[in-house]
Amino acid sequence: MRKKIAILGSTGSIGTQALQVIEEHADLYEAYVLTANSQADLLIRQALRFQPAAVVIADEARYQYVRDALADQPIQVYAGQDALCQVVENSEVDIVLTALVGFAGLRPTVAAIRAHKQIALANKETLVVAGELVTRLAMENHAPILPVDSEHSAIFQSLMGEESEIEKIILTASGGPFRKFSKEELQTVTPAMALRHPNWDMGAKITIDSASMMNKGFEVIEAKWLFGVEASDIQVVVHPQSIIHSAVQFRDGAVKAQLGVPDMRVPIQLAFSYPYRLASQFDRLDWYHMASLTFEEPDLERFRCLALAFEALRRGGSMPCVVNAANEVVNLAFRQEQCQFLQMAEVIETTMLRATFVQQPSLDDLFQCDAEARRIAAEFIK
Ligand code: NDP
Ligand code: MG
């Protein structure tokens, strides 16, 4: 029996690479649901090729267009955010890959967990915003969460076969394209410069988050919830070559790491196939010609966003949700040239000061916190 996979965000960077994995292992997996936000033409092409049972176009204005294009196919076409939740609950679905970007991933991920699905989690924002709630729900519903984020997959792989406590997580970071920039140089950074990541080819939002190192801050929060460690036991280490994808230190001082050529298809494939590893044709490390592996301490002064994420984790409650919402606003504003690179952290910090704080937020509280923080951040940018 082939496993049926629902890909939320099939038209994105993770989504398209997941489809390559499915194509490579067509004997094991089938793309059962595909979804996009607004890229209707790509969604249609994917649907014609992979013949899923259903597709969802989140942007309702494009529903008729997609429906017409697939009219003679045995494929259900849905539209809207609610449909994203409904399709993952389908009893046929085995695995839900959350490859959509931002806060929009929260509701469908919760729906998939409540429907007891195996979650291949790429959408880290879900754990940033609602880590406590989501991991508790996953436990209660026996819905395993398998990390797709390369660092968390590396940690997960380092923990395979281990029963002992973690002493420390070593979370590696490339440092992004501006690792060596001074504060003055950071002031002149443009979106085009920030969108060129040295090692990874990713969607626009996460590429900007990588340049500001907010992405690493989010990954610290993600690691806390996935692996049950305190922020003080997570050490961020800048490793510009992105060969060591992350590591775990145990109580006897031993450190286990996972290494490889940067290629997201490796963690995506493992999140589908766990506990087994499948063969792949992906590039292998070339040990004789590898650049040297180097390590540095991150600079929290120049990369304020990383410090703010640590602060949000320390404060807990709704604070990470506030940071995520403000970050989504400034990230887009920066891409649209309405906000400078260094201003992003300023707006986030101000939003943290002004937003209502909730110590034990419910899901509804989080939606309110998200909306309020977006309003505050948007006003401040103006
Ligand atoms: P992309 O921007 O490339 O793709 C995002 C996908 O989500 C697209 O299919 C997009 O549709 C869809 N989408 C966007 N907004 C919405 C919405 N409001 N409702 C429904 N669907 C939506 O992102 P990435 O693939 O880079 O990243 C996806 C997630 O994976 C993020 O959370 C990111 O942090 C995480 N991740 C990504 C990595 C990478 O290498 N790319 C690495 C580690 C984690 P459309 O195409 O129509 O806009
Ligand atoms: Mg990552």
Short mmCIF file of C-alpha atoms and ligand atoms in Angstrom, two decimals:
data_model
loop_
_atom_site.label_atom_id
_atom_site.label_comp_id
_atom_site.label_asym_id
_atom_site.label_seq_id
_atom_site.Cartn_x
_atom_site.Cartn_y
_atom_site.Cartn_z
CA MET A 1 0.00 0.00 0.00
CA ARG A 2 1.42 3.37 -1.00
CA LYS A 3 1.37 6.06 1.68
CA LYS A 4 -0.91 8.94 0.77
CA ILE A 5 0.65 12.33 1.36
CA ALA A 6 -1.10 15.68 1.62
CA ILE A 7 1.30 18.48 0.74
CA LEU A 8 0.17 21.84 2.10
CA GLY A 9 2.10 24.32 -0.02
CA SER A 10 3.05 22.04 -2.92
CA THR A 11 4.01 24.97 -5.14
CA GLY A 12 6.75 26.25 -2.80
CA SER A 13 10.39 25.38 -2.35
CA ILE A 14 9.76 22.53 0.12
CA GLY A 15 6.59 21.43 -1.68
CA THR A 16 8.23 21.02 -5.08
CA GLN A 17 11.17 19.15 -3.57
CA ALA A 18 8.73 16.86 -1.76
CA LEU A 19 7.14 16.09 -5.12
CA GLN A 20 10.58 15.10 -6.45
CA VAL A 21 10.92 12.66 -3.54
CA ILE A 22 7.46 11.23 -4.23
CA GLU A 23 8.26 10.86 -7.91
CA GLU A 24 11.52 9.10 -7.10
CA HIS A 25 9.70 6.65 -4.81
CA ALA A 26 6.41 6.31 -6.65
CA ASP A 27 6.18 2.71 -5.47
CA LEU A 28 5.95 3.93 -1.85
CA TYR A 29 4.22 7.30 -1.92
CA GLU A 30 1.49 9.14 -3.73
CA ALA A 31 0.62 12.83 -3.68
CA TYR A 32 -2.98 12.63 -2.47
CA VAL A 33 -3.64 16.32 -1.84
CA LEU A 34 -1.84 19.34 -3.32
CA THR A 35 -2.42 22.93 -2.23
CA ALA A 36 -1.26 26.41 -3.21
CA ASN A 37 -2.00 29.93 -2.14
CA SER A 38 -2.21 31.75 -5.48
CA GLN A 39 0.08 30.04 -8.02
CA ALA A 40 -2.83 28.51 -9.91
CA ASP A 41 -0.95 27.53 -13.07
CA LEU A 42 1.74 25.61 -11.22
CA LEU A 43 -0.89 23.90 -9.06
CA ILE A 44 -2.75 22.85 -12.21
CA ARG A 45 0.43 21.47 -13.81
CA GLN A 46 1.24 19.54 -10.64
CA ALA A 47 -2.30 18.17 -10.48
CA LEU A 48 -2.20 16.96 -14.10
CA ARG A 49 1.10 15.25 -13.48
CA PHE A 50 0.51 13.70 -10.04
CA GLN A 51 -3.23 13.07 -10.27
CA PRO A 52 -4.07 13.79 -6.61
CA ALA A 53 -7.56 13.08 -5.27
CA ALA A 54 -7.94 16.77 -4.39
CA VAL A 55 -6.35 20.19 -4.76
CA VAL A 56 -6.95 23.36 -2.77
CA ILE A 57 -6.28 26.88 -3.98
CA ALA A 58 -6.33 29.05 -0.85
CA ASP A 59 -6.99 32.22 -2.83
CA GLU A 60 -10.70 31.90 -3.55
CA ALA A 61 -10.55 34.34 -6.47
CA ARG A 62 -8.70 31.67 -8.47
CA TYR A 63 -11.07 28.82 -7.72
CA GLN A 64 -13.03 28.98 -10.99
CA TYR A 65 -9.82 29.11 -13.03
CA VAL A 66 -8.43 25.97 -11.38
CA ARG A 67 -11.77 24.18 -11.56
CA ASP A 68 -12.14 24.87 -15.26
CA ALA A 69 -8.61 23.68 -15.98
CA LEU A 70 -9.20 20.39 -14.15
CA ALA A 71 -12.85 19.94 -15.21
CA ASP A 72 -12.21 16.72 -17.16
CA GLN A 73 -10.01 15.19 -14.42
CA PRO A 74 -11.14 12.99 -11.51
CA ILE A 75 -9.74 15.60 -9.10
CA GLN A 76 -11.76 17.49 -6.49
CA VAL A 77 -11.06 21.21 -6.45
CA TYR A 78 -11.57 23.30 -3.32
CA ALA A 79 -10.76 26.86 -2.30
CA GLY A 80 -10.18 28.84 0.87
CA GLN A 81 -8.42 28.45 4.21
CA ASP A 82 -11.14 26.20 5.70
CA ALA A 83 -10.66 23.72 2.87
CA LEU A 84 -7.00 23.33 3.91
CA CYS A 85 -8.22 22.00 7.25
CA GLN A 86 -10.86 19.76 5.71
CA VAL A 87 -8.60 18.03 3.18
CA VAL A 88 -6.04 16.96 5.79
CA GLU A 89 -8.80 15.32 7.83
CA ASN A 90 -9.64 12.93 4.96
CA SER A 91 -9.39 9.39 6.33
CA GLU A 92 -7.30 8.29 3.32
CA VAL A 93 -4.44 10.69 4.16
CA ASP A 94 -1.48 9.09 5.99
CA ILE A 95 1.06 11.92 6.13
CA VAL A 96 0.58 15.69 6.09
CA LEU A 97 3.59 17.72 4.98
CA THR A 98 3.14 21.26 6.29
CA ALA A 99 5.11 23.18 3.67
CA LEU A 100 3.10 26.37 3.67
CA VAL A 101 4.65 29.49 5.05
CA GLY A 102 3.80 31.53 8.14
CA PHE A 103 1.00 31.67 10.69
CA ALA A 104 -1.35 30.29 8.00
CA GLY A 105 0.09 26.87 8.82
CA LEU A 106 -1.25 26.79 12.36
CA ARG A 107 -4.90 25.89 11.76
CA PRO A 108 -4.34 23.12 9.19
CA THR A 109 -1.54 21.62 11.31
CA VAL A 110 -3.84 21.50 14.33
CA ALA A 111 -6.57 19.95 12.19
CA ALA A 112 -4.15 17.28 10.92
CA ILE A 113 -3.02 16.49 14.47
CA ARG A 114 -6.60 16.18 15.69
CA ALA A 115 -7.20 13.76 12.81
CA HIS A 116 -4.23 11.67 14.11
CA LYS A 117 -2.09 12.15 11.01
CA GLN A 118 1.67 11.77 10.86
CA ILE A 119 3.01 15.33 10.54
CA ALA A 120 6.08 16.06 8.44
CA LEU A 121 6.65 19.55 9.80
CA ALA A 122 8.34 22.17 7.66
CA ASN A 123 6.13 25.07 8.80
CA LYS A 124 8.21 26.06 11.84
CA GLU A 125 6.01 29.10 12.51
CA THR A 126 3.40 26.72 13.92
CA LEU A 127 5.77 25.65 16.71
CA VAL A 128 7.01 29.21 17.24
CA VAL A 129 3.48 30.50 17.73
CA ALA A 130 1.92 27.58 19.57
CA GLY A 131 4.68 25.15 20.50
CA GLU A 132 3.26 24.15 23.85
CA LEU A 133 -0.28 23.70 22.61
CA VAL A 134 0.69 21.88 19.41
CA THR A 135 3.13 19.43 21.02
CA ARG A 136 0.61 18.64 23.75
CA LEU A 137 -2.13 18.05 21.16
CA ALA A 138 0.21 15.84 19.16
CA MET A 139 0.92 13.72 22.23
CA GLU A 140 -2.76 13.41 23.13
CA ASN A 141 -3.71 12.47 19.59
CA HIS A 142 -0.79 10.11 18.99
CA ALA A 143 0.20 12.18 15.97
CA PRO A 144 3.97 11.96 15.50
CA ILE A 145 5.71 15.18 14.43
CA LEU A 146 8.72 14.49 12.20
CA PRO A 147 10.94 17.49 11.58
CA VAL A 148 11.71 18.57 8.03
CA ASP A 149 13.79 21.61 8.97
CA SER A 150 17.36 20.44 8.25
CA GLU A 151 18.74 21.32 11.70
CA HIS A 152 15.92 19.58 13.53
CA SER A 153 16.14 16.58 11.27
CA ALA A 154 19.86 16.45 12.11
CA ILE A 155 19.07 16.57 15.83
CA PHE A 156 16.37 13.95 15.36
CA GLN A 157 18.85 11.74 13.48
CA SER A 158 21.49 12.25 16.18
CA LEU A 159 18.92 11.05 18.71
CA MET A 160 17.98 7.90 16.78
CA GLY A 161 18.87 4.94 19.00
CA GLU A 162 19.55 7.12 22.06
CA GLU A 163 17.66 6.81 25.31
CA SER A 164 19.83 9.12 27.43
CA GLU A 165 19.10 12.70 28.28
CA ILE A 166 20.34 15.52 26.08
CA GLU A 167 22.93 17.74 27.72
CA LYS A 168 22.96 20.34 24.98
CA ILE A 169 21.82 20.94 21.43
CA ILE A 170 24.29 22.52 19.03
CA LEU A 171 22.16 24.33 16.47
CA THR A 172 24.24 25.31 13.47
CA ALA A 173 23.57 28.43 11.40
CA SER A 174 25.09 29.47 8.09
CA GLY A 175 25.12 33.07 9.29
CA GLY A 176 23.46 34.14 6.05
CA PRO A 177 24.80 36.47 3.36
CA PHE A 178 25.64 39.30 5.82
CA ARG A 179 27.66 37.34 8.35
CA LYS A 180 30.65 39.65 7.97
CA PHE A 181 28.76 42.92 7.47
CA SER A 182 29.31 45.74 9.95
CA LYS A 183 26.32 47.55 11.43
CA GLU A 184 26.88 50.39 8.96
CA GLU A 185 26.92 47.96 6.04
CA LEU A 186 23.76 46.27 7.33
CA GLN A 187 22.02 49.64 7.07
CA THR A 188 22.43 49.62 3.30
CA VAL A 189 21.26 46.07 2.64
CA THR A 190 18.60 45.71 -0.10
CA PRO A 191 16.00 42.95 -0.56
CA ALA A 192 17.84 41.71 -3.65
CA MET A 193 21.02 41.28 -1.62
CA ALA A 194 19.16 39.52 1.18
CA LEU A 195 17.40 37.16 -1.21
CA ARG A 196 20.71 35.60 -2.30
CA HIS A 197 21.43 32.95 0.32
CA PRO A 198 24.91 31.38 0.12
CA ASN A 199 23.95 27.71 0.69
CA TRP A 200 20.20 27.15 0.43
CA ASP A 201 17.63 27.93 -2.25
CA MET A 202 14.44 28.64 -0.29
CA GLY A 203 11.21 30.64 -0.40
CA ALA A 204 11.45 34.44 -0.08
CA LYS A 205 10.18 34.74 3.49
CA ILE A 206 12.57 32.26 5.06
CA THR A 207 15.46 33.62 2.99
CA ILE A 208 14.95 37.07 4.56
CA ASP A 209 14.57 35.45 7.99
CA SER A 210 17.89 33.69 7.39
CA ALA A 211 19.59 36.97 6.49
CA SER A 212 18.33 38.62 9.70
CA MET A 213 18.94 35.39 11.70
CA MET A 214 15.33 35.49 12.90
CA ASN A 215 15.15 32.09 11.24
CA LYS A 216 17.73 30.78 13.71
CA GLY A 217 15.80 32.32 16.58
CA PHE A 218 12.67 30.53 15.38
CA GLU A 219 14.65 27.32 15.12
CA VAL A 220 15.74 27.65 18.77
CA ILE A 221 12.05 27.85 19.73
CA GLU A 222 11.23 24.98 17.38
CA ALA A 223 13.99 22.85 18.97
CA LYS A 224 12.74 23.56 22.47
CA TRP A 225 9.30 22.15 21.67
CA LEU A 226 10.40 19.27 19.46
CA PHE A 227 13.06 17.97 21.83
CA GLY A 228 11.95 19.25 25.24
CA VAL A 229 15.10 21.24 26.06
CA GLU A 230 15.43 24.62 27.69
CA ALA A 231 16.70 27.61 25.72
CA SER A 232 19.80 27.68 27.93
CA ASP A 233 20.69 24.21 26.64
CA ILE A 234 20.57 25.24 23.00
CA GLN A 235 23.80 26.72 21.65
CA VAL A 236 23.69 28.48 18.31
CA VAL A 237 26.96 28.02 16.40
CA VAL A 238 27.65 29.79 13.12
CA HIS A 239 29.00 27.27 10.62
CA PRO A 240 29.12 28.97 7.21
CA GLN A 241 29.64 25.81 5.13
CA SER A 242 26.29 24.23 6.23
CA ILE A 243 27.79 20.72 6.19
CA ILE A 244 27.14 19.88 9.84
CA HIS A 245 23.38 20.28 9.98
CA SER A 246 23.30 20.28 13.82
CA ALA A 247 24.43 18.10 16.71
CA VAL A 248 23.53 16.78 20.15
CA GLN A 249 25.86 16.63 23.14
CA PHE A 250 25.11 13.93 25.71
CA ARG A 251 25.84 13.79 29.44
CA ASP A 252 29.12 11.88 28.92
CA GLY A 253 30.40 14.67 26.68
CA ALA A 254 29.95 12.70 23.46
CA VAL A 255 28.65 14.75 20.54
CA LYS A 256 26.68 13.22 17.65
CA ALA A 257 26.08 15.25 14.52
CA GLN A 258 24.50 14.69 11.13
CA LEU A 259 26.43 15.87 8.08
CA GLY A 260 25.71 16.07 4.40
CA VAL A 261 25.52 18.20 1.29
CA PRO A 262 22.84 20.89 1.86
CA ASP A 263 19.78 19.33 0.20
CA MET A 264 16.29 19.58 1.75
CA ARG A 265 15.19 16.40 -0.02
CA VAL A 266 17.17 14.37 2.52
CA PRO A 267 15.15 15.50 5.58
CA ILE A 268 11.90 15.54 3.57
CA GLN A 269 12.44 11.94 2.49
CA LEU A 270 13.34 10.82 6.02
CA ALA A 271 10.20 12.47 7.43
CA PHE A 272 8.22 10.26 5.03
CA SER A 273 10.19 7.03 5.43
CA TYR A 274 11.16 7.04 9.14
CA PRO A 275 12.22 4.73 10.78
CA TYR A 276 13.79 3.53 7.50
CA ARG A 277 16.19 5.28 5.16
CA LEU A 278 15.54 5.06 1.45
CA ALA A 279 18.16 5.04 -1.29
CA SER A 280 18.74 8.35 -3.05
CA GLN A 281 20.67 9.78 -5.97
CA PHE A 282 21.35 13.07 -4.15
CA ASP A 283 24.91 14.45 -4.12
CA ARG A 284 27.34 12.90 -1.65
CA LEU A 285 29.94 14.70 0.44
CA ASP A 286 33.30 14.84 -1.28
CA TRP A 287 35.66 14.39 1.67
CA TYR A 288 38.94 15.02 -0.17
CA HIS A 289 37.76 18.30 -1.65
CA MET A 290 35.56 19.67 1.10
CA ALA A 291 36.23 23.21 2.23
CA SER A 292 37.39 23.37 5.82
CA LEU A 293 34.63 23.38 8.41
CA THR A 294 34.66 26.51 10.56
CA PHE A 295 32.70 27.70 13.59
CA GLU A 296 31.94 31.10 15.12
CA GLU A 297 29.85 32.65 17.84
CA PRO A 298 26.78 34.54 16.56
CA ASP A 299 26.82 38.31 17.09
CA LEU A 300 23.60 39.18 18.91
CA GLU A 301 24.36 42.89 18.57
CA ARG A 302 24.36 42.95 14.80
CA PHE A 303 21.70 40.24 14.55
CA ARG A 304 19.18 41.58 17.08
CA CYS A 305 16.40 39.32 15.80
CA LEU A 306 18.17 36.28 17.22
CA ALA A 307 18.37 37.96 20.63
CA LEU A 308 14.68 38.92 20.44
CA ALA A 309 13.68 35.33 19.73
CA PHE A 310 15.62 34.14 22.78
CA GLU A 311 13.91 36.86 24.81
CA ALA A 312 10.49 35.77 23.54
CA LEU A 313 11.22 32.19 24.50
CA ARG A 314 12.29 33.31 27.97
CA ARG A 315 9.08 35.31 28.41
CA GLY A 316 7.00 32.43 27.03
CA GLY A 317 3.18 32.60 26.79
CA SER A 318 2.01 34.62 23.81
CA MET A 319 5.35 36.41 23.28
CA PRO A 320 6.72 34.10 20.55
CA CYS A 321 3.38 34.53 18.73
CA VAL A 322 3.78 38.31 18.93
CA VAL A 323 7.33 38.10 17.58
CA ASN A 324 6.24 35.85 14.74
CA ALA A 325 3.38 38.16 13.74
CA ALA A 326 5.53 41.29 13.86
CA ASN A 327 8.21 39.47 11.91
CA GLU A 328 5.78 38.45 9.16
CA VAL A 329 4.81 42.11 8.81
CA VAL A 330 8.36 43.49 8.71
CA ASN A 331 9.63 40.66 6.52
CA LEU A 332 7.08 41.54 3.84
CA ALA A 333 7.60 45.28 4.34
CA PHE A 334 11.34 44.84 3.84
CA ARG A 335 10.79 42.84 0.64
CA GLN A 336 8.51 45.65 -0.57
CA GLU A 337 11.12 48.26 0.36
CA GLN A 338 8.89 49.85 3.00
CA CYS A 339 11.26 49.07 5.85
CA GLN A 340 15.04 48.99 6.22
CA PHE A 341 16.94 45.85 7.14
CA LEU A 342 17.87 46.95 10.67
CA GLN A 343 14.44 48.47 11.26
CA MET A 344 12.93 45.00 11.23
CA ALA A 345 14.29 44.24 14.72
CA GLU A 346 13.23 47.68 16.00
CA VAL A 347 9.63 47.16 14.92
CA ILE A 348 9.55 43.68 16.41
CA GLU A 349 10.95 44.93 19.73
CA THR A 350 8.40 47.76 19.92
CA THR A 351 5.60 45.33 19.15
CA MET A 352 6.81 43.06 21.97
CA LEU A 353 6.59 46.00 24.37
CA ARG A 354 3.12 47.10 23.30
CA ALA A 355 1.25 43.86 22.62
CA THR A 356 -1.08 42.33 25.19
CA PHE A 357 0.69 39.50 26.99
CA VAL A 358 -1.16 36.24 27.72
CA GLN A 359 0.60 33.69 29.93
CA GLN A 360 -1.38 30.58 28.94
CA PRO A 361 -2.88 31.39 25.53
CA SER A 362 -5.60 29.21 24.03
CA LEU A 363 -5.78 28.78 20.26
CA ASP A 364 -8.33 31.61 20.10
CA ASP A 365 -6.07 33.84 22.21
CA LEU A 366 -3.24 33.20 19.76
CA PHE A 367 -5.36 34.33 16.82
CA GLN A 368 -6.12 37.56 18.71
CA CYS A 369 -2.48 38.06 19.69
CA ASP A 370 -1.43 37.51 16.10
CA ALA A 371 -3.94 40.05 14.77
CA GLU A 372 -3.08 42.64 17.42
CA ALA A 373 0.68 42.30 16.88
CA ARG A 374 0.24 42.67 13.11
CA ARG A 375 -1.74 45.89 13.67
CA ILE A 376 0.90 47.32 16.01
CA ALA A 377 3.80 46.41 13.72
CA ALA A 378 2.06 47.79 10.63
CA GLU A 379 1.26 51.07 12.39
CA PHE A 380 4.81 51.43 13.59
CA ILE A 381 6.22 50.94 10.09
CA LYS A 382 3.94 53.73 8.80
P1 NDP B 1 7.66 29.07 -0.25
O1 NDP B 1 7.32 30.50 -0.14
O2 NDP B 1 8.59 28.62 -1.31
O3 NDP B 1 6.30 28.23 -0.42
C1 NDP B 1 5.21 28.44 0.42
C2 NDP B 1 4.04 27.58 -0.01
O4 NDP B 1 2.93 27.86 0.82
C3 NDP B 1 3.57 27.83 -1.44
O5 NDP B 1 3.00 26.65 -1.94
C4 NDP B 1 2.49 28.90 -1.24
O6 NDP B 1 1.57 28.95 -2.30
C5 NDP B 1 1.85 28.41 0.04
N1 NDP B 1 1.25 29.46 0.84
C6 NDP B 1 1.81 30.65 1.16
N2 NDP B 1 0.98 31.37 1.92
C7 NDP B 1 -0.14 30.63 2.08
C8 NDP B 1 -1.38 30.86 2.73
N3 NDP B 1 -1.65 32.00 3.39
N4 NDP B 1 -2.31 29.90 2.68
C9 NDP B 1 -2.08 28.76 2.02
N5 NDP B 1 -0.93 28.49 1.37
C10 NDP B 1 0.02 29.42 1.40
O7 NDP B 1 8.17 28.62 1.20
P2 NDP B 1 9.21 27.48 1.57
O8 NDP B 1 8.88 26.22 0.83
O9 NDP B 1 10.56 28.02 1.51
O10 NDP B 1 8.89 27.29 3.12
C11 NDP B 1 7.74 26.60 3.58
C12 NDP B 1 7.87 26.37 5.08
O11 NDP B 1 8.97 25.49 5.29
C13 NDP B 1 8.17 27.65 5.88
O12 NDP B 1 7.53 27.58 7.11
C14 NDP B 1 9.67 27.59 6.08
O13 NDP B 1 10.08 28.24 7.25
C15 NDP B 1 9.91 26.09 6.17
N6 NDP B 1 11.26 25.67 5.77
C16 NDP B 1 11.70 25.87 4.50
C17 NDP B 1 12.97 25.48 4.10
C18 NDP B 1 13.43 25.62 2.68
O14 NDP B 1 14.52 25.13 2.35
N7 NDP B 1 12.69 26.25 1.81
C19 NDP B 1 13.91 24.90 5.07
C20 NDP B 1 13.34 24.71 6.37
C21 NDP B 1 12.07 25.09 6.70
P3 NDP B 1 1.87 29.88 -3.63
O15 NDP B 1 3.02 29.20 -4.32
O16 NDP B 1 0.63 29.81 -4.39
O17 NDP B 1 2.22 31.24 -3.11
MG MG B 2 16.62 25.31 9.01
#
